[in-house]
Coordinates of N, CA and C in Angstrom, one line a residue:
X5 N -47.8 -40.4 17.7 CA -47.8 -39.0 18.1 C -47.1 -37.7 17.9
X6 N -47.4 -36.6 18.1 CA -46.8 -35.8 18.3 C -45.6 -35.8 18.9
X7 N -44.4 -35.9 18.8 CA -42.6 -35.8 19.2 C -42.6 -34.2 20.3
X8 N -43.5 -33.1 20.0 CA -43.5 -31.6 21.3 C -44.6 -32.7 21.5
X9 N -45.4 -32.8 21.5 CA -47.0 -33.0 22.7 C -46.4 -34.4 23.6
X10 N -45.4 -34.7 23.6 CA -44.9 -35.7 24.4 C -43.9 -35.1 25.5
X11 N -43.3 -34.4 25.6 CA -42.0 -32.9 26.1 C -43.5 -32.7 27.1
X12 N -42.8 -32.5 27.9 CA -43.4 -31.8 29.2 C -43.6 -29.8 29.0
X13 N -44.0 -29.1 29.3 CA -43.9 -28.1 29.4 C -42.7 -27.1 30.0
X14 N -42.9 -27.7 30.7 CA -41.5 -27.7 31.9 C -40.4 -27.8 31.2
X15 N -40.0 -28.2 30.5 CA -38.8 -28.4 29.7 C -39.2 -27.6 29.1
X16 N -39.9 -26.9 27.9 CA -39.8 -26.7 26.6 C -39.9 -24.9 27.4
X17 N -40.2 -24.4 28.6 CA -39.5 -23.1 29.7 C -38.6 -22.8 29.8
X18 N -38.4 -21.3 29.1 CA -37.0 -21.0 29.8 C -36.7 -19.7 31.3
X19 N -35.5 -19.6 31.2 CA -35.7 -18.3 32.0 C -34.1 -17.8 32.0
X20 N -34.2 -16.9 32.2 CA -32.7 -15.6 31.8 C -31.7 -15.7 32.8
X21 N -30.8 -15.8 32.9 CA -29.7 -16.2 33.3 C -29.4 -15.1 34.5
X22 N -29.0 -14.6 35.6 CA -29.0 -12.7 36.0 C -27.9 -12.2 35.8
X23 N -26.5 -13.2 35.3 CA -25.7 -13.0 35.1 C -25.2 -12.3 33.4
X24 N -25.5 -14.0 32.7 CA -24.6 -13.0 31.3 C -26.3 -12.5 30.2
X25 N -27.6 -13.0 31.2 CA -28.9 -12.7 30.7 C -29.2 -13.2 29.6
X26 N -28.0 -14.5 29.3 CA -29.2 -15.2 28.1 C -29.7 -16.2 28.3
X27 N -31.1 -16.4 27.2 CA -32.4 -17.5 27.8 C -31.6 -19.1 28.2
X28 N -32.1 -19.6 29.4 CA -30.7 -20.9 29.2 C -33.1 -21.9 29.4
X29 N -33.2 -22.6 29.1 CA -33.6 -23.9 29.6 C -33.6 -23.7 31.1
X30 N -35.4 -24.0 31.4 CA -35.1 -23.0 33.3 C -35.2 -24.8 34.3
X31 N -34.7 -26.2 33.3 CA -33.8 -27.1 33.8 C -33.0 -27.3 34.3
X32 N -31.7 -26.6 33.6 CA -30.9 -25.7 33.2 C -30.3 -24.9 34.3
X33 N -31.3 -23.6 34.4 CA -30.5 -22.1 34.8 C -30.1 -22.2 36.3
X34 N -30.8 -23.9 37.1 CA -29.2 -23.0 38.4 C -27.9 -23.4 38.4
X35 N -28.2 -24.6 37.2 CA -26.8 -24.9 37.2 C -25.4 -24.1 36.1
X36 N -26.0 -23.8 35.0 CA -25.7 -22.4 35.1 C -25.7 -21.6 35.2
X37 N -26.4 -21.2 36.1 CA -26.0 -19.7 37.3 C -24.6 -19.5 37.5
X38 N -24.8 -21.0 38.2 CA -23.6 -21.0 39.2 C -22.1 -21.4 38.2
X39 N -21.8 -22.0 37.2 CA -21.2 -21.7 36.0 C -21.1 -20.6 36.3
X40 N -21.7 -19.6 35.4 CA -21.5 -19.0 34.6 C -20.8 -18.0 35.7
X41 N -21.6 -17.9 37.1 CA -21.4 -16.7 38.0 C -20.0 -16.8 38.8
X42 N -19.7 -17.5 38.1 CA -17.9 -18.9 38.8 C -17.0 -18.3 37.9
X43 N -17.8 -19.0 36.1 CA -16.5 -18.6 35.2 C -16.5 -17.6 34.6
X44 N -18.2 -16.6 33.7 CA -17.9 -15.7 33.4 C -17.7 -14.4 33.6
X45 N -17.2 -13.5 33.3 CA -17.3 -11.9 33.6 C -17.6 -11.1 32.9
X46 N -18.1 -10.1 32.5 CA -18.7 -8.9 31.9 C -17.8 -8.1 32.1
X47 N -17.5 -8.0 30.5 CA -16.6 -7.0 29.7 C -17.5 -4.9 30.4
X48 N -15.9 -4.3 31.1 CA -16.9 -2.9 31.5 C -16.9 -2.4 30.4
X49 N -16.2 -2.5 29.1 CA -15.9 -1.2 28.5 C -16.4 -1.8 27.1
X50 N -17.5 -2.8 26.8 CA -17.9 -3.8 25.7 C -19.2 -4.7 26.3
X51 N -19.1 -5.5 27.1 CA -20.4 -5.9 27.1 C -19.9 -7.3 27.1
X52 N -19.2 -7.7 26.5 CA -19.5 -9.1 26.0 C -19.0 -9.4 27.5
X53 N -19.0 -11.1 27.1 CA -18.9 -12.1 28.6 C -17.9 -13.0 28.0
X54 N -16.7 -12.9 29.3 CA -15.7 -12.8 28.2 C -15.4 -14.3 29.8
X55 N -15.0 -15.4 29.6 CA -14.1 -16.0 31.0 C -13.0 -15.4 31.4
X56 N -13.6 -15.9 32.9 CA -12.0 -14.4 33.8 C -11.0 -14.9 33.3
X57 N -10.2 -16.3 33.1 CA -9.3 -16.1 33.2 C -8.6 -15.7 31.6
X58 N -9.6 -15.4 30.5 CA -8.6 -14.8 29.7 C -9.3 -13.4 29.5
X59 N -9.5 -12.2 30.9 CA -10.6 -11.0 30.2 C -8.8 -10.1 30.3
X60 N -7.2 -10.3 31.0 CA -6.5 -9.7 30.6 C -6.4 -9.8 29.8
X61 N -6.3 -11.1 28.9 CA -6.1 -10.6 27.4 C -6.7 -10.1 26.8
X62 N -8.3 -10.3 26.4 CA -9.9 -9.8 26.1 C -9.3 -7.9 26.1
X63 N -8.8 -8.0 27.3 CA -8.4 -6.3 27.5 C -7.5 -5.8 26.1
X64 N -6.4 -6.5 26.9 CA -4.9 -6.3 25.8 C -5.0 -5.9 24.2
X65 N -6.2 -7.7 23.7 CA -6.7 -7.2 22.5 C -8.0 -6.2 22.0
X66 N -8.0 -6.0 22.3 CA -9.4 -4.6 22.7 C -9.9 -3.8 22.5
X67 N -8.9 -3.2 24.5 CA -9.1 -2.0 24.6 C -8.2 -2.0 25.4
X68 N -7.6 -1.8 24.9 CA -6.0 -1.4 25.5 C -5.6 -0.5 24.5
X69 N -5.2 0.7 25.1 CA -5.1 2.3 24.0 C -3.8 1.8 23.2
X70 N -3.3 2.5 22.3 CA -1.4 1.9 21.2 C -1.3 3.6 21.3
X71 N -0.5 4.4 21.6 CA -0.2 5.3 21.6 C 0.4 5.7 19.4
X72 N 0.2 6.6 18.3 CA 0.1 6.0 17.2 C 1.8 7.2 17.1
X73 N 2.0 6.7 16.7 CA 3.7 7.7 16.9 C 3.9 8.5 15.2
X74 N 3.2 8.1 14.0 CA 3.1 9.4 13.1 C 1.6 11.0 13.3
X75 N 0.6 10.6 14.1 CA -0.1 11.2 14.5 C -0.1 11.9 15.7
X76 N 0.6 11.0 16.9 CA 0.3 11.3 18.4 C -0.8 11.2 18.7
X77 N -2.6 10.2 18.0 CA -3.0 10.4 18.8 C -2.9 9.0 19.7
X78 N -3.9 8.6 20.5 CA -4.5 8.0 21.3 C -5.9 6.6 20.5
X79 N -4.9 5.6 20.1 CA -6.3 4.5 19.7 C -6.3 3.9 20.2
X80 N -7.5 2.8 20.2 CA -8.1 1.4 21.5 C -7.7 0.8 20.5
X81 N -7.0 -0.4 20.5 CA -5.9 -1.8 20.0 C -7.2 -2.7 18.9
X82 N -8.1 -2.5 18.9 CA -8.8 -2.9 18.0 C -8.6 -2.4 17.4
X83 N -8.9 -0.9 17.6 CA -9.0 -0.5 15.8 C -7.3 0.2 15.2
X84 N -6.5 -0.2 16.5 CA -5.8 0.4 15.8 C -5.5 0.0 14.2
X85 N -5.1 -1.8 13.8 CA -5.0 -1.6 11.8 C -5.8 -0.6 11.2
X86 N -7.4 -0.4 11.1 CA -7.9 0.1 11.2 C -7.1 1.9 10.5
X87 N -6.5 2.5 11.2 CA -6.8 3.2 12.1 C -5.1 3.2 11.4
X88 N -4.3 3.4 11.1 CA -3.6 3.0 10.9 C -3.1 2.8 8.8
X89 N -3.7 1.9 8.5 CA -4.0 1.7 7.1 C -4.5 2.7 6.4
X90 N -5.8 3.4 7.1 CA -6.6 4.4 6.6 C -7.2 5.8 7.2
X91 N -6.8 5.6 8.7 CA -7.2 7.1 9.5 C -6.4 8.1 9.9
X92 N -4.8 7.3 9.8 CA -3.8 8.3 10.5 C -3.3 9.8 9.6
X93 N -3.2 10.4 9.6 CA -3.5 11.4 8.6 C -2.3 10.7 8.1
X94 N -1.1 10.7 8.8 CA 0.0 10.6 8.5 C 0.6 9.0 7.9
X95 N -0.9 8.0 7.8 CA -0.2 6.6 6.5 C -0.3 7.4 5.1
X96 N 0.4 6.6 4.7 CA 1.1 6.2 2.8 C 0.0 6.0 2.3
X97 N 0.1 6.9 1.0 CA -1.2 6.3 0.4 C -0.4 6.9 -0.8
X98 N -1.0 5.8 -2.0 CA 0.0 6.1 -3.5 C -1.4 6.5 -4.5
X99 N -0.7 8.3 -4.9 CA -1.4 8.5 -5.8 C -1.8 8.3 -7.3
X100 N -3.2 8.2 -7.7 CA -4.1 7.5 -9.0 C -3.3 7.5 -9.6
X101 N -2.9 8.7 -9.8 CA -2.1 9.2 -11.4 C -0.6 9.7 -11.9
X102 N 0.1 9.7 -10.6 CA 1.5 9.4 -10.7 C 2.2 7.8 -10.1
X103 N 1.2 7.4 -9.1 CA 1.8 6.2 -8.5 C 2.5 7.0 -7.3
X104 N 2.7 7.7 -6.6 CA 4.0 8.4 -6.1 C 3.6 8.6 -4.3
X105 N 3.3 8.3 -3.7 CA 3.3 7.6 -2.1 C 3.7 8.6 -1.4
X106 N 2.4 9.5 -0.8 CA 2.7 10.3 0.5 C 1.3 10.4 1.4
X107 N 1.9 11.3 2.5 CA 1.4 11.0 3.8 C -0.7 11.7 3.9
X108 N -1.6 10.7 3.9 CA -3.0 10.4 4.0 C -3.3 12.5 3.9
X109 N -2.6 12.9 4.2 CA -3.0 14.2 5.0 C -2.5 15.0 3.6
X110 N -1.3 13.8 2.8 CA -1.3 15.4 1.6 C -2.1 14.5 0.6
X111 N -1.9 13.9 0.0 CA -2.6 12.8 -1.1 C -3.6 13.5 -2.0
X112 N -5.3 14.5 -1.3 CA -5.5 15.0 -2.2 C -5.6 16.3 -2.6
X113 N -4.9 16.8 -2.1 CA -4.2 18.7 -1.9 C -3.1 18.0 -3.8
X114 N -2.6 16.6 -3.4 CA -1.8 16.4 -4.7 C -2.6 16.0 -5.3
X115 N -3.4 15.0 -5.0 CA -4.0 14.5 -6.6 C -4.7 15.6 -7.1
X116 N -5.2 16.5 -6.4 CA -5.6 17.3 -7.2 C -5.3 18.4 -7.8
X117 N -3.4 18.8 -7.1 CA -2.7 19.0 -8.5 C -2.8 18.4 -10.0
X118 N -1.9 16.8 -9.2 CA -1.2 16.2 -10.1 C -2.6 15.2 -11.0
X119 N -3.8 15.6 -11.3 CA -4.9 15.9 -11.5 C -4.7 16.0 -12.6
X120 N -4.6 17.8 -13.0 CA -4.9 18.3 -13.9 C -3.5 18.9 -14.4
X121 N -2.6 17.3 -14.5 CA -1.8 17.5 -16.2 C -2.3 16.7 -16.3
X122 N -1.8 17.5 -17.7 CA -1.8 16.8 -18.8 C -1.3 15.9 -19.8
X123 N -1.9 14.8 -20.4 CA -1.1 13.9 -21.7 C -2.2 13.9 -23.2
X124 N -1.4 14.0 -23.3 CA -1.2 13.9 -25.2 C -2.8 12.6 -26.2
X125 N -3.3 13.5 -26.4 CA -4.5 12.0 -26.8 C -4.3 12.3 -28.6
X126 N -4.0 11.1 -28.6 CA -3.1 10.6 -30.0 C -4.3 11.0 -31.4
X127 N -5.1 10.2 -31.3 CA -6.4 10.1 -31.7 C -7.1 11.3 -31.8
X128 N -7.7 11.9 -30.7 CA -8.1 13.7 -30.9 C -7.2 14.7 -31.0
X129 N -5.8 14.5 -31.0 CA -4.6 15.3 -31.2 C -4.5 16.4 -30.5
X130 N -5.4 16.5 -28.9 CA -5.3 17.1 -27.8 C -5.2 16.9 -26.8
X131 N -4.6 17.4 -25.3 CA -4.5 17.0 -24.3 C -5.0 17.2 -23.8
X132 N -5.5 15.9 -22.1 CA -6.9 16.0 -21.9 C -5.5 15.7 -20.4
X133 N -6.5 16.5 -19.4 CA -6.8 16.0 -17.7 C -6.1 14.5 -17.4
X134 N -5.6 14.8 -16.7 CA -5.3 13.2 -16.4 C -6.5 11.8 -15.4
X135 N -7.8 13.8 -14.5 CA -8.4 13.1 -14.3 C -9.9 12.8 -15.2
X136 N -9.5 13.7 -16.3 CA -10.7 12.7 -17.0 C -9.8 11.7 -18.4
X137 N -9.2 10.9 -18.0 CA -8.2 10.2 -19.8 C -9.6 9.5 -19.7
X138 N -9.8 8.8 -18.1 CA -10.4 7.4 -18.4 C -11.9 8.0 -19.2
X139 N -13.2 8.5 -18.6 CA -14.0 8.9 -18.7 C -13.9 9.4 -20.5
X140 N -13.1 10.6 -21.4 CA -12.8 10.6 -22.2 C -12.5 9.5 -23.2
X141 N -11.3 8.4 -22.8 CA -11.3 7.3 -23.4 C -12.6 6.5 -23.3
X142 N -13.7 6.1 -22.5 CA -15.0 5.9 -22.5 C -15.8 6.4 -23.7
X143 N -15.8 7.6 -23.8 CA -16.6 8.3 -24.5 C -16.7 8.8 -25.1
X144 N -14.9 8.9 -25.4 CA -15.1 9.5 -27.7 C -13.8 8.4 -28.0
X145 N -13.3 7.4 -27.5 CA -13.1 6.7 -28.1 C -13.3 4.7 -28.1
X146 N -13.7 4.5 -27.2 CA -14.7 2.6 -27.0 C -14.5 3.0 -28.4
X147 N -16.7 3.7 -28.9 CA -16.5 3.2 -29.8 C -15.9 3.4 -31.1
X148 N -15.2 4.6 -31.6 CA -14.7 5.1 -32.9 C -13.2 4.0 -32.9
X149 N -12.9 3.5 -31.8 CA -11.7 2.6 -32.2 C -12.0 1.3 -32.9
X150 N -13.5 0.9 -31.9 CA -13.9 -0.1 -33.0 C -14.4 0.1 -35.1
X151 N -14.0 1.0 -34.5 CA -15.5 1.1 -36.3 C -13.7 1.3 -37.4
X152 N -12.5 2.6 -36.4 CA -12.0 2.7 -37.2 C -10.6 1.3 -37.5
X153 N -10.4 0.7 -36.7 CA -10.0 -0.5 -37.0 C -10.2 -1.6 -37.9
X154 N -9.9 -1.9 -38.9 CA -10.4 -3.2 -39.9 C -10.4 -5.2 -38.8
X155 N -8.9 -4.5 -38.4 CA -8.5 -6.1 -38.1 C -8.4 -6.0 -36.5
X156 N -9.1 -6.8 -36.1 CA -9.6 -7.7 -34.7 C -8.4 -7.3 -33.8
X157 N -6.8 -8.1 -34.6 CA -5.9 -8.6 -34.0 C -5.7 -7.2 -33.5
X158 N -5.7 -6.3 -34.4 CA -4.4 -5.2 -34.3 C -5.3 -4.1 -32.8
X159 N -6.2 -4.3 -33.1 CA -6.9 -3.5 -32.4 C -6.8 -4.3 -30.7
X160 N -7.4 -5.4 -31.0 CA -7.1 -5.8 -29.2 C -5.3 -6.0 -28.6
X161 N -4.3 -5.8 -29.8 CA -2.4 -5.5 -29.0 C -3.1 -4.4 -28.8
X162 N -3.0 -2.9 -29.1 CA -3.4 -1.8 -29.5 C -3.6 -1.4 -27.8
X163 N -4.9 -1.8 -28.1 CA -6.1 -1.9 -26.3 C -6.0 -2.2 -25.4
X164 N -5.4 -3.7 -25.4 CA -4.5 -4.0 -24.4 C -4.2 -3.6 -23.0
X165 N -3.7 -2.9 -23.8 CA -2.5 -2.1 -22.6 C -3.4 -1.0 -22.5
X166 N -4.0 -0.2 -22.7 CA -4.8 1.0 -22.7 C -6.3 0.4 -21.4
X167 N -6.4 -0.6 -21.6 CA -7.9 -0.9 -21.6 C -7.4 -2.1 -19.8
X168 N -6.0 -2.1 -19.5 CA -5.8 -2.8 -18.7 C -5.3 -1.8 -17.5
X169 N -4.6 -0.6 -18.2 CA -4.2 0.9 -17.4 C -5.4 1.6 -16.9
X170 N -7.0 1.4 -18.1 CA -7.7 2.2 -17.1 C -8.9 1.5 -16.6
X171 N -8.5 0.2 -16.4 CA -8.7 -0.4 -15.3 C -8.8 -0.2 -14.0
X172 N -7.1 -0.2 -13.9 CA -6.3 -0.5 -12.7 C -6.6 1.2 -12.4
X173 N -6.0 2.4 -13.2 CA -7.1 3.8 -12.6 C -8.5 3.8 -11.7
X174 N -8.8 3.1 -12.9 CA -10.8 3.3 -12.1 C -11.3 2.2 -11.5
X175 N -10.5 1.7 -10.6 CA -9.8 0.5 -9.3 C -9.3 1.9 -8.3
X176 N -8.6 2.0 -9.1 CA -7.5 2.6 -7.9 C -9.0 4.1 -6.8
X177 N -9.6 4.5 -8.5 CA -10.7 5.7 -8.1 C -11.4 5.3 -6.6
X178 N -11.9 4.5 -7.6 CA -13.0 3.1 -6.3 C -12.7 3.2 -5.4
X179 N -11.4 2.3 -5.3 CA -11.0 2.6 -4.2 C -10.2 3.4 -3.2
X180 N -10.1 4.6 -4.0 CA -9.8 5.9 -2.7 C -11.2 5.9 -2.4
X181 N -12.0 6.3 -3.4 CA -13.5 7.3 -2.8 C -14.1 6.0 -1.3
X182 N -14.1 4.2 -1.9 CA -14.2 3.6 -0.8 C -12.8 4.1 1.0
X183 N -12.4 4.0 0.2 CA -11.6 4.4 1.7 C -12.2 5.9 2.6
X184 N -12.1 6.4 1.8 CA -12.0 7.8 2.2 C -13.7 7.8 2.9
X185 N -14.7 7.7 2.2 CA -15.6 7.0 2.6 C -15.4 5.5 4.3
X186 N -15.0 5.3 4.1 CA -14.9 4.1 5.6 C -14.2 4.8 6.7
X187 N -13.5 6.0 6.4 CA -12.7 7.1 7.0 C -13.4 7.9 8.0
X188 N -14.7 8.1 7.1 CA -15.5 9.8 7.9 C -16.2 9.2 8.4
X189 N -16.2 7.6 8.2 CA -17.6 6.6 8.7 C -16.5 6.1 10.5
X190 N -16.2 5.9 10.0 CA -15.6 5.3 11.5 C -15.2 6.7 11.8
X191 N -14.9 7.2 12.1 CA -14.0 9.0 12.4 C -15.8 9.5 12.9
X192 N -16.5 9.7 12.7 CA -18.1 10.3 12.7 C -18.8 9.0 14.4
X193 N -17.6 7.8 13.9 CA -18.7 7.2 15.0 C -17.8 7.2 16.3
X194 N -16.3 7.3 15.7 CA -15.6 7.6 17.0 C -15.9 9.1 17.4
X195 N -16.1 10.0 17.0 CA -16.4 11.3 17.2 C -17.9 11.1 18.2
X196 N -18.6 10.8 17.0 CA -19.9 10.4 18.6 C -20.1 9.2 19.8
X197 N -18.2 7.9 20.6 CA -18.3 7.1 21.1 C -17.5 8.6 22.3
X198 N -17.2 9.6 21.0 CA -16.1 10.3 22.8 C -17.0 11.2 23.5
X199 N -17.9 11.7 22.2 CA -19.2 13.1 22.7 C -19.8 12.5 23.6

């Protein structure tokens, strides 16, 4: 005999709790509703159902306002870590070219200037802009270095440091781009919430 057929339809039916709007088996709705109304409260800020005894703690952790000492902006506590690390124009970021730490508000202008500095490329006998260095190395020297070197061990010794440096520069560039995209997305979401 099928086990679903043995269960009456009334046991499978569900009702919506008027307090928390969750679907509850109809046989338990009265008990659930009494418990829910007595013990849970809907947060007026986010709509989450929170135990009444933890509502103040929930507010402090998620919604209390924090004043940023760097930019003087008022931020919800839940977004504070993100603001501190990425969004605050006064948060410290590292230049991908010189590794100097600067406030976020100044980093793009600094990297624009710093990336225009040049370094001498020994194989090409040319000065190459730092912002173009990784692409230059990959496009022009990745294949010629392999063909020019006869000894595999010499190639590994000479390229190990530049490859690690290139990888680090590439990762830093990707991180900078990712941080910028995230900051723009979060800024637009916050702007929409305020509007």
